[in-house]
Coordinates of C-alpha atoms in Angstrom, one line a residue:
Chain A
Q1 CA 15.3 12.5 0.4
K2 CA 12.6 10.2 -0.1
E3 CA 12.0 8.5 -3.7
V4 CA 8.4 9.4 -3.7
E5 CA 7.1 12.9 -2.4
Q6 CA 3.5 13.4 -2.1
D7 CA 1.7 16.4 -0.3
P8 CA -0.1 15.1 2.8
G9 CA -3.1 17.5 2.7
P10 CA -5.6 17.7 3.9
L11 CA -7.3 19.0 0.6
S12 CA -10.8 20.2 1.2
V13 CA -13.1 20.8 -1.9
P14 CA -16.8 21.5 -2.4
E15 CA -18.9 18.7 -4.1
G16 CA -18.7 19.0 -7.9
A17 CA -15.0 20.4 -8.1
I18 CA -12.3 18.8 -9.6
V19 CA -9.8 17.4 -7.4
S20 CA -6.0 17.7 -8.5
L21 CA -3.4 15.4 -6.8
N22 CA 0.1 15.0 -7.6
C23 CA 3.4 13.1 -6.9
T24 CA 7.0 13.7 -7.7
Y25 CA 9.8 11.1 -7.7
S26 CA 13.3 10.9 -8.2
N27 CA 14.1 7.6 -9.6
S28 CA 14.1 7.7 -13.4
A29 CA 13.8 3.9 -13.7
F30 CA 10.1 3.9 -12.5
Q31 CA 8.0 2.8 -15.3
Y32 CA 4.8 1.8 -13.7
F33 CA 2.7 4.1 -11.8
M34 CA -0.4 3.5 -9.4
W35 CA -3.0 5.5 -7.7
Y36 CA -4.7 3.7 -4.6
R37 CA -7.6 5.2 -2.7
Q38 CA -7.8 4.1 1.1
Y39 CA -11.2 4.9 3.0
S40 CA -10.8 5.4 6.9
R41 CA -9.9 2.2 8.8
K42 CA -9.7 0.3 5.4
G43 CA -6.8 -1.1 3.4
P44 CA -5.7 0.7 0.3
E45 CA -7.6 -0.6 -3.2
L46 CA -6.1 0.0 -6.5
L47 CA -7.7 3.0 -8.6
M48 CA -5.6 3.4 -11.6
Y49 CA -2.7 1.9 -13.0
T50 CA -0.5 3.5 -15.9
Y51 CA 2.6 2.3 -17.8
S52 CA 5.2 4.8 -18.7
S53 CA 4.1 8.4 -19.7
G54 CA 0.8 9.5 -20.9
N55 CA -2.8 9.8 -19.8
K56 CA -5.4 7.1 -18.8
E57 CA -9.1 7.9 -18.0
D58 CA -11.6 5.9 -16.1
G59 CA -14.9 7.4 -15.6
R60 CA -14.3 10.5 -13.4
F61 CA -10.8 9.8 -12.8
T62 CA -7.8 10.9 -14.9
A63 CA -4.1 9.7 -14.3
Q64 CA -1.2 11.5 -16.0
V65 CA 2.4 10.6 -16.0
D66 CA 5.1 13.0 -17.1
K67 CA 8.3 11.2 -16.9
S68 CA 10.5 13.7 -18.2
S69 CA 9.3 16.1 -15.2
K70 CA 9.2 13.0 -13.0
Y71 CA 5.6 14.1 -11.9
I72 CA 2.2 12.1 -11.9
S73 CA -1.2 13.5 -11.3
L74 CA -4.6 12.1 -10.4
F75 CA -7.7 14.1 -11.4
I76 CA -11.1 13.5 -10.0
R77 CA -14.0 15.4 -11.8
D78 CA -17.5 16.2 -10.4
S79 CA -16.3 15.1 -7.0
Q80 CA -18.7 13.5 -4.5
P81 CA -18.6 13.2 -0.7
S82 CA -18.0 9.4 -1.5
D83 CA -14.5 10.4 -2.8
S84 CA -13.2 11.6 0.7
A85 CA -10.5 9.3 1.2
T86 CA -6.7 9.1 1.3
Y87 CA -5.1 8.9 -2.1
L88 CA -1.6 7.1 -2.3
C89 CA 0.6 7.0 -5.3
A90 CA 2.9 4.2 -6.0
M91 CA 5.5 3.4 -8.4
S92 CA 8.1 0.9 -9.5
S93 CA 10.6 -0.1 -12.0
S94 CA 10.3 -3.5 -13.8
W95 CA 11.0 -6.0 -11.1
G96 CA 11.6 -3.4 -8.6
K97 CA 9.5 -3.0 -5.3
L98 CA 6.8 -0.7 -5.1
Q99 CA 7.4 2.7 -3.5
F100 CA 4.5 4.6 -1.9
G101 CA 4.0 8.2 -1.3
A102 CA 2.6 9.3 2.2
G103 CA -0.8 9.8 0.9
T104 CA -3.0 12.9 0.3
Q105 CA -6.3 13.2 2.3
V106 CA -9.1 14.5 0.5
V107 CA -12.4 15.8 1.9
V108 CA -15.3 16.5 -0.3
T109 CA -17.9 18.7 1.6
P110 CA -21.5 18.4 0.3
Chain B
D1 CA -13.1 -11.0 -6.0
V2 CA -9.5 -11.3 -4.9
K3 CA -9.5 -11.5 -1.1
V4 CA -6.7 -10.8 1.4
T5 CA -8.0 -11.2 4.7
Q6 CA -6.4 -10.3 8.0
S7 CA -7.8 -12.1 11.0
S8 CA -7.3 -9.5 13.9
R9 CA -8.7 -5.9 13.0
Y10 CA -8.0 -4.5 16.2
L11 CA -5.4 -5.7 19.1
V12 CA -4.1 -4.3 22.3
K13 CA -0.9 -6.0 23.4
R14 CA 1.4 -5.1 26.4
T15 CA 5.1 -4.4 26.0
G16 CA 7.1 -7.4 25.7
E17 CA 4.3 -9.9 24.6
K18 CA 4.5 -11.9 21.5
V19 CA 2.1 -10.7 18.6
F20 CA 1.0 -12.8 15.7
L21 CA -0.7 -11.1 12.7
E22 CA -2.4 -13.6 10.2
C23 CA -2.9 -13.0 6.5
V24 CA -4.7 -15.2 4.1
Q25 CA -5.3 -14.8 0.4
D26 CA -7.6 -16.9 -1.8
M27 CA -6.4 -16.1 -5.2
D28 CA -3.2 -18.5 -5.6
H29 CA -0.9 -15.2 -5.7
E30 CA 3.0 -16.2 -5.4
N31 CA 3.9 -12.9 -3.5
M32 CA 2.7 -11.6 -0.2
F33 CA 3.7 -8.6 1.8
W34 CA 3.6 -7.0 5.4
Y35 CA 3.6 -3.2 5.5
R36 CA 3.2 -1.1 8.2
Q37 CA 1.3 2.4 7.8
D38 CA 2.0 5.5 9.9
P39 CA 0.7 9.1 9.7
G40 CA 3.3 11.1 7.5
L41 CA 5.5 8.1 6.7
G42 CA 3.1 6.3 4.4
L43 CA 3.5 2.6 3.7
R44 CA 6.9 1.0 4.7
L45 CA 7.8 -2.5 3.6
I46 CA 8.6 -5.0 6.5
Y47 CA 8.9 -8.2 4.8
F48 CA 7.9 -9.9 1.8
S49 CA 7.8 -13.7 0.4
Y50 CA 7.9 -14.7 -3.3
D51 CA 7.3 -18.4 -2.5
V52 CA 6.6 -20.8 0.2
K53 CA 9.0 -20.9 3.1
M54 CA 10.9 -18.0 1.3
K55 CA 11.1 -14.5 2.9
E56 CA 13.0 -11.3 2.2
K57 CA 13.7 -8.5 4.2
G58 CA 11.9 -5.3 3.5
D59 CA 12.9 -1.6 4.5
I60 CA 12.3 -2.0 8.1
P61 CA 12.5 -5.5 9.2
E62 CA 14.0 -5.0 12.6
G63 CA 11.8 -6.5 15.6
Y64 CA 9.7 -8.4 13.0
S65 CA 10.0 -11.9 11.6
V66 CA 7.6 -13.6 9.4
S67 CA 6.4 -17.2 8.5
R68 CA 5.0 -18.6 5.2
E69 CA 4.4 -22.3 5.7
K70 CA 1.5 -22.6 3.1
K71 CA 1.1 -20.5 -0.2
E72 CA -2.0 -18.5 0.9
R73 CA -0.8 -17.8 4.3
F74 CA 1.7 -15.1 5.6
S75 CA 2.1 -14.4 9.1
L76 CA 3.9 -11.5 10.7
I77 CA 5.4 -12.0 14.3
L78 CA 6.6 -9.5 16.9
E79 CA 8.9 -11.7 19.1
S80 CA 8.6 -8.9 21.9
A81 CA 6.2 -6.0 21.3
S82 CA 7.3 -2.5 22.0
T83 CA 5.5 0.8 22.0
N84 CA 7.2 2.2 18.9
Q85 CA 5.4 -0.9 17.0
T86 CA 2.1 0.6 17.5
S87 CA 0.9 1.1 14.0
M88 CA -1.5 -0.1 11.4
Y89 CA -0.2 -3.3 9.8
L90 CA -1.4 -4.1 6.2
C91 CA -1.0 -7.2 4.5
A92 CA -1.1 -7.5 0.7
S93 CA -0.6 -10.2 -2.4
S94 CA 0.3 -10.0 -5.8
I95 CA 0.3 -12.4 -8.9
D96 CA 4.0 -13.1 -10.1
R97 CA 5.2 -11.2 -12.9
V98 CA 7.5 -11.5 -15.8
G99 CA 8.6 -8.0 -15.9
G100 CA 5.9 -5.5 -15.3
A101 CA 4.2 -3.9 -12.3
N102 CA 3.5 -5.5 -8.7
V103 CA 0.0 -4.6 -8.5
L104 CA -1.0 -5.3 -4.7
T105 CA -4.1 -6.3 -3.4
F106 CA -4.4 -5.4 0.2
G107 CA -6.3 -6.5 3.3
A108 CA -8.3 -4.4 5.5
G109 CA -5.4 -3.9 8.1
S110 CA -4.6 -4.7 11.7
R111 CA -4.6 -1.8 14.1
L112 CA -2.0 -2.7 16.9
T113 CA -1.7 -0.8 20.1
V114 CA 1.3 -1.5 22.5
L115 CA 0.8 -0.1 25.9

């Protein structure tokens, strides 16, 4: 079983909708949680970074971590066609290697 | 802006050829990484380096080697390319940390096709 599970999608939503992405994990030592966005034929870029449990908001993006359920989420409000990309979750313990989910492809249709 | 530059974006090689993938970062980061990315499998760590001339195996090092002669440069070497090494290769770097997360900055990737 993989340490980090992520639904590969694709997830297709109309412009303006809320995009909801999530990952589950098995390692209770994970404390650092990240979301990367990867456009087609590009490298991943850091979108959100959260330490431990709780919510973090940055513009249209909200990251949530529920350590008790070993579940993290990313919400994109008022989605735009430019949000069409693959979203990768990643997480680690202190000093540990970063573990990535397989990525969810999101398509926002005008 | 932190920049991680991968010199070759697209390569086509033949089975058995030696392949060099070069990566340079310009932010004086201590740590550098090589991943491969395949559909459905996500990013898998091949090798990483936390200092010049130091290297550590990742999760899938077989068939690969690396070289880090200078802090800013990290090379991935396929001694004898095989078709199952056809993939997207991503280089990344990160600043050193005292506890805390290893936040990676990625290059644009090198798509390798082995025929």
